[in-house]
Amino acid sequence: MSRSFSDSPNVLFSAFVATVRRVSTGFVRVTLRGDDLAELVPRGLDQRIKLLLPQGRYPDELRHSFLVESDWRSRWRSVPLSERPAMRSYTIGEARPESRELDIDFYVHARPGPGSAWALGAAVGDELLLSAPDRRLEQGTHGVQWAPGAARHVLIAGDETAFPAIAGIVRSLAGDVRTDVAIETGHADDAELVTRWSPQAVVVERGVRRGGEALLEHVTEWAATHGSTAATAGTDFYAWCATESARVAEIRDVLARSGIDSDRIHVQGYWHDRERAELA
């Protein structure tokens, strides 16, 4: 069933590439700048926004600032597939509305998808359209999945695609929250995007294995040791995990088999290890 998005606070912002920098082996940081961004609501944490990645020039019907989500999605769907921008979700690394800037850290996959490919080819002055909450429409925490409630013990796990979100989450945590962080990576300098904020994070080496496999093994071991305690903690425990879509489902099942209530587990497939068709 299609959604109308009539109550969405998201609008279409136009921005331009200000800088492109390789910040580690696997990450490219693109800083965007534009007057529209003064109206963007940055939530931090794991806030997700939509990027419309162009195939050449943007279609004229999308080149209007502040189109509400129901409008821009309708226009986007009407564009022929050969010209339609690819739509992908990304986490805001840091937003500076007062400076009309935001940073997005793109993880460059071994088989680059539309986001990785765009970031690798981005040049100063390139235009990028993105959908995010407008401060004049925003109500609540649209785009944020992190919802621990009053939990005093949290498990956070993810591969490189989740590093910007994990960094945003751990930056927000009070010092007295027991935090177990596990990150999967093949490069130590990539891990620094998280470990600078969470020095106690367990770095799980991926090597040449498929994304999420080493993370699944680690969470399975964690659950064998801590799962029953987390289950009896009830609302005092919360788990957040994001990695490849097939693996993250297995991680959810491991935690559920430990007896942890499903409403205390948030899992998110951040990427697919397969080709996928464009979705509206």
Coordinates of C-alpha atoms in Angstrom, one line a residue:
M1 CA 0.0 0.0 0.0
S2 CA 1.4 3.4 -1.0
R3 CA 1.7 6.2 1.6
S4 CA 0.4 9.7 1.0
F5 CA 3.1 11.4 3.1
S6 CA 0.6 14.2 3.6
D7 CA 1.7 14.6 7.3
S8 CA 5.4 14.4 6.6
P9 CA 7.5 17.4 7.8
N10 CA 10.1 16.6 5.1
V11 CA 10.6 19.0 2.2
L12 CA 13.1 19.0 -0.7
F13 CA 16.2 21.1 0.0
S14 CA 18.6 22.1 -2.7
A15 CA 22.3 22.2 -1.8
F16 CA 25.7 22.3 -3.4
V17 CA 28.9 20.4 -2.7
A18 CA 31.3 22.7 -0.8
T19 CA 34.1 20.2 0.0
V20 CA 34.9 16.5 -0.6
R21 CA 37.4 14.7 1.6
R22 CA 38.5 11.2 2.1
V23 CA 38.4 10.9 5.9
S24 CA 39.5 7.3 6.1
T25 CA 40.1 4.2 4.0
G26 CA 36.4 3.6 3.5
F27 CA 34.7 6.9 4.0
V28 CA 34.2 10.0 1.8
R29 CA 32.9 13.1 3.6
V30 CA 30.9 15.5 1.5
T31 CA 30.1 18.9 3.0
L32 CA 27.0 20.5 1.5
R33 CA 26.1 24.1 1.6
G34 CA 23.1 26.1 0.5
D35 CA 20.7 28.8 1.8
D36 CA 17.8 26.3 2.0
L37 CA 19.7 24.4 4.8
A38 CA 19.0 27.2 7.3
E39 CA 15.5 25.7 7.6
L40 CA 16.7 22.0 8.1
V41 CA 16.0 20.4 11.5
P42 CA 19.1 18.4 12.7
R43 CA 18.1 15.7 15.3
G44 CA 21.5 14.0 15.6
L45 CA 21.3 10.4 16.8
D46 CA 20.5 8.1 13.8
Q47 CA 18.4 10.7 11.9
R48 CA 17.9 9.5 8.4
I49 CA 17.3 11.8 5.4
K50 CA 16.6 11.0 1.7
L51 CA 19.1 11.9 -1.0
L52 CA 18.0 12.1 -4.6
L53 CA 21.1 11.1 -6.6
P54 CA 21.0 12.5 -10.1
Q55 CA 21.6 10.7 -13.4
G56 CA 23.1 13.7 -15.1
R57 CA 21.0 16.8 -14.7
Y58 CA 18.0 16.9 -12.4
P59 CA 14.6 16.9 -14.1
D60 CA 13.0 20.3 -14.1
E61 CA 9.9 19.1 -12.1
L62 CA 12.2 18.5 -9.1
R63 CA 14.1 21.8 -9.2
H64 CA 11.9 23.6 -6.8
S65 CA 13.0 24.3 -3.2
F66 CA 10.8 23.2 -0.3
L67 CA 8.5 20.9 -2.1
V68 CA 6.6 18.9 0.5
E69 CA 7.2 15.2 0.5
S70 CA 3.9 14.2 -1.0
D71 CA 4.6 16.6 -3.9
W72 CA 8.2 15.7 -4.6
R73 CA 7.6 12.0 -4.4
S74 CA 4.7 12.3 -6.9
R75 CA 6.9 14.3 -9.2
W76 CA 9.8 11.9 -8.7
R77 CA 7.7 8.9 -9.6
S78 CA 6.5 10.6 -12.8
V79 CA 10.1 10.9 -14.1
P80 CA 11.1 8.1 -16.6
L81 CA 13.3 5.5 -15.0
S82 CA 16.2 6.4 -17.3
E83 CA 16.2 10.0 -15.9
R84 CA 14.8 9.4 -12.4
P85 CA 17.3 10.2 -9.6
A86 CA 18.1 7.2 -7.3
M87 CA 16.7 7.7 -3.9
R88 CA 18.7 6.5 -0.9
S89 CA 18.7 7.0 2.9
Y90 CA 21.7 8.4 4.7
T91 CA 22.5 9.7 8.2
I92 CA 23.4 13.3 8.7
G93 CA 27.0 13.4 10.1
E94 CA 26.8 16.9 11.4
A95 CA 24.5 19.8 10.5
R96 CA 25.2 23.5 11.0
P97 CA 22.0 25.3 10.0
E98 CA 23.4 28.6 11.2
S99 CA 26.2 28.2 8.6
R100 CA 23.8 26.6 6.1
E101 CA 26.0 23.5 6.0
L102 CA 25.8 19.8 6.7
D103 CA 28.2 16.8 6.4
I104 CA 27.4 13.3 5.1
D105 CA 29.9 10.5 5.5
F106 CA 29.5 8.0 2.6
Y107 CA 30.9 4.5 3.1
V108 CA 32.3 3.3 -0.2
H109 CA 31.2 -0.3 -0.8
A110 CA 33.4 -2.8 -2.7
R111 CA 30.6 -2.7 -5.3
P112 CA 29.6 0.9 -5.2
G113 CA 25.9 1.6 -5.3
P114 CA 24.4 5.0 -6.3
G115 CA 25.4 6.7 -3.1
S116 CA 29.0 5.5 -3.1
A117 CA 29.3 6.2 -6.8
W118 CA 28.0 9.7 -6.5
A119 CA 30.3 10.5 -3.5
L120 CA 33.4 9.2 -5.4
G121 CA 32.6 11.4 -8.4
A122 CA 31.4 14.5 -6.4
A123 CA 33.0 17.8 -7.2
V124 CA 32.8 21.2 -5.7
G125 CA 29.7 23.0 -7.0
D126 CA 27.7 19.8 -7.8
E127 CA 24.0 20.1 -6.9
L128 CA 22.3 17.6 -4.6
L129 CA 18.7 17.4 -3.7
L130 CA 17.8 16.0 -0.3
S131 CA 14.7 15.5 1.8
A132 CA 14.7 16.3 5.5
P133 CA 12.5 18.0 8.1
D134 CA 11.7 21.7 7.7
R135 CA 11.8 23.6 11.0
R136 CA 8.6 25.3 10.0
L137 CA 6.7 22.0 9.7
E138 CA 8.6 19.7 12.1
Q139 CA 6.8 18.1 15.0
G140 CA 8.4 15.3 17.0
T141 CA 11.5 13.3 16.0
H142 CA 10.8 12.5 12.3
G143 CA 13.5 10.2 10.8
V144 CA 15.0 9.1 14.2
Q145 CA 14.6 5.4 15.0
W146 CA 16.6 5.4 18.3
A147 CA 14.0 5.1 21.1
P148 CA 15.6 3.6 24.2
G149 CA 13.1 5.2 26.6
A150 CA 14.5 5.1 30.1
A151 CA 16.9 2.2 29.5
R152 CA 20.1 2.2 31.5
H153 CA 21.8 -0.6 29.5
V154 CA 22.0 -0.5 25.7
L155 CA 23.5 -2.7 23.0
I156 CA 24.5 -0.9 19.8
A157 CA 25.9 -2.9 16.9
G158 CA 26.6 -2.1 13.2
D159 CA 28.9 -2.3 10.3
E160 CA 30.5 0.7 8.5
T161 CA 27.2 1.8 6.9
A162 CA 25.9 2.4 10.4
F163 CA 29.0 4.3 11.8
P164 CA 27.6 7.8 11.3
A165 CA 24.4 6.8 13.1
I166 CA 26.3 5.0 15.9
A167 CA 28.5 8.0 16.4
G168 CA 25.5 10.2 16.7
I169 CA 23.9 7.9 19.2
V170 CA 26.9 7.4 21.5
R171 CA 27.5 11.2 21.6
S172 CA 24.0 11.6 23.1
L173 CA 24.3 9.0 25.9
A174 CA 24.6 10.0 29.5
G175 CA 27.8 8.8 31.2
D176 CA 25.9 6.5 33.6
V177 CA 24.3 4.4 30.8
R178 CA 25.9 1.0 30.4
T179 CA 26.8 0.9 26.8
D180 CA 27.9 -2.2 24.8
V181 CA 29.1 -1.1 21.4
A182 CA 30.2 -3.5 18.6
I183 CA 31.3 -2.4 15.2
E184 CA 32.3 -4.4 12.2
T185 CA 35.0 -3.1 10.0
G186 CA 38.0 -4.2 7.8
H187 CA 40.0 -1.0 8.5
A188 CA 41.2 0.5 11.8
D189 CA 41.0 4.1 10.6
D190 CA 37.3 3.6 9.6
A191 CA 36.6 2.4 13.2
E192 CA 37.9 5.7 14.5
L193 CA 34.7 7.4 13.3
V194 CA 33.1 5.5 16.2
T195 CA 35.9 4.9 18.7
R196 CA 36.7 8.5 19.1
W197 CA 33.3 8.9 20.7
S198 CA 33.1 5.4 22.2
P199 CA 36.6 4.2 23.1
Q200 CA 35.2 1.1 24.7
A201 CA 33.6 -0.1 21.5
V202 CA 34.5 -3.7 20.5
V203 CA 35.9 -3.7 17.0
V204 CA 34.9 -6.8 15.1
E205 CA 37.2 -7.6 12.1
R206 CA 35.3 -8.4 9.0
G207 CA 38.2 -9.4 6.7
V208 CA 36.9 -10.8 3.4
R209 CA 33.6 -12.2 4.8
R210 CA 30.2 -10.9 3.7
G211 CA 29.0 -7.8 5.5
G212 CA 27.4 -8.5 8.9
E213 CA 28.7 -12.0 9.3
A214 CA 31.4 -11.2 11.9
L215 CA 28.9 -8.9 13.7
L216 CA 26.4 -11.7 13.9
E217 CA 29.0 -14.0 15.5
H218 CA 29.8 -11.3 18.0
V219 CA 26.2 -10.6 19.0
T220 CA 25.6 -14.3 19.3
E221 CA 28.4 -14.6 21.7
W222 CA 27.2 -11.5 23.6
A223 CA 23.7 -12.9 23.9
A224 CA 25.0 -16.2 25.3
T225 CA 26.7 -14.2 28.1
H226 CA 24.3 -11.3 28.6
G227 CA 21.1 -12.2 26.9
S228 CA 19.2 -13.6 29.9
T229 CA 20.2 -10.6 32.1
A230 CA 19.0 -8.2 29.3
A231 CA 15.7 -10.1 29.0
T232 CA 14.9 -9.8 32.7
A233 CA 15.8 -6.1 32.7
G234 CA 12.7 -5.4 30.6
T235 CA 12.4 -1.7 29.7
D236 CA 15.8 -1.0 31.4
F237 CA 17.5 -2.6 28.3
Y238 CA 17.4 -1.6 24.6
A239 CA 19.2 -2.9 21.6
W240 CA 19.9 -1.0 18.3
C241 CA 21.5 -2.9 15.4
A242 CA 22.0 -2.0 11.8
T243 CA 23.9 -3.8 9.0
E244 CA 23.2 -5.7 5.8
S245 CA 19.5 -6.5 5.6
A246 CA 19.8 -10.4 5.7
R247 CA 22.2 -10.4 8.6
V248 CA 20.3 -7.9 10.7
A249 CA 17.3 -10.2 10.6
E250 CA 19.4 -13.0 12.0
I251 CA 20.7 -10.6 14.7
R252 CA 17.2 -9.8 15.7
D253 CA 16.4 -13.5 15.9
V254 CA 19.4 -14.2 18.1
L255 CA 18.4 -11.5 20.6
A256 CA 14.7 -12.6 20.5
R257 CA 15.7 -16.2 21.3
S258 CA 17.4 -14.8 24.5
G259 CA 14.0 -13.8 25.7
I260 CA 14.4 -10.0 25.0
D261 CA 11.0 -8.5 24.1
S262 CA 10.6 -7.4 20.5
D263 CA 9.8 -3.9 21.5
R264 CA 13.2 -3.6 23.2
I265 CA 15.0 -4.5 19.9
H266 CA 15.4 -2.1 16.9
V267 CA 17.0 -3.6 13.9
Q268 CA 17.5 -1.8 10.5
G269 CA 18.8 -3.1 7.2
Y270 CA 21.1 -0.3 6.0
W271 CA 22.1 -1.9 2.8
H272 CA 21.5 -5.0 0.6
D273 CA 24.1 -7.4 -0.6
R274 CA 22.3 -7.8 -3.9
E275 CA 20.9 -5.8 -6.7
R276 CA 17.6 -4.1 -6.0
A277 CA 15.0 -2.3 -8.0
E278 CA 14.1 1.3 -7.4
L279 CA 11.3 1.7 -4.9
A280 CA 8.7 4.5 -4.7

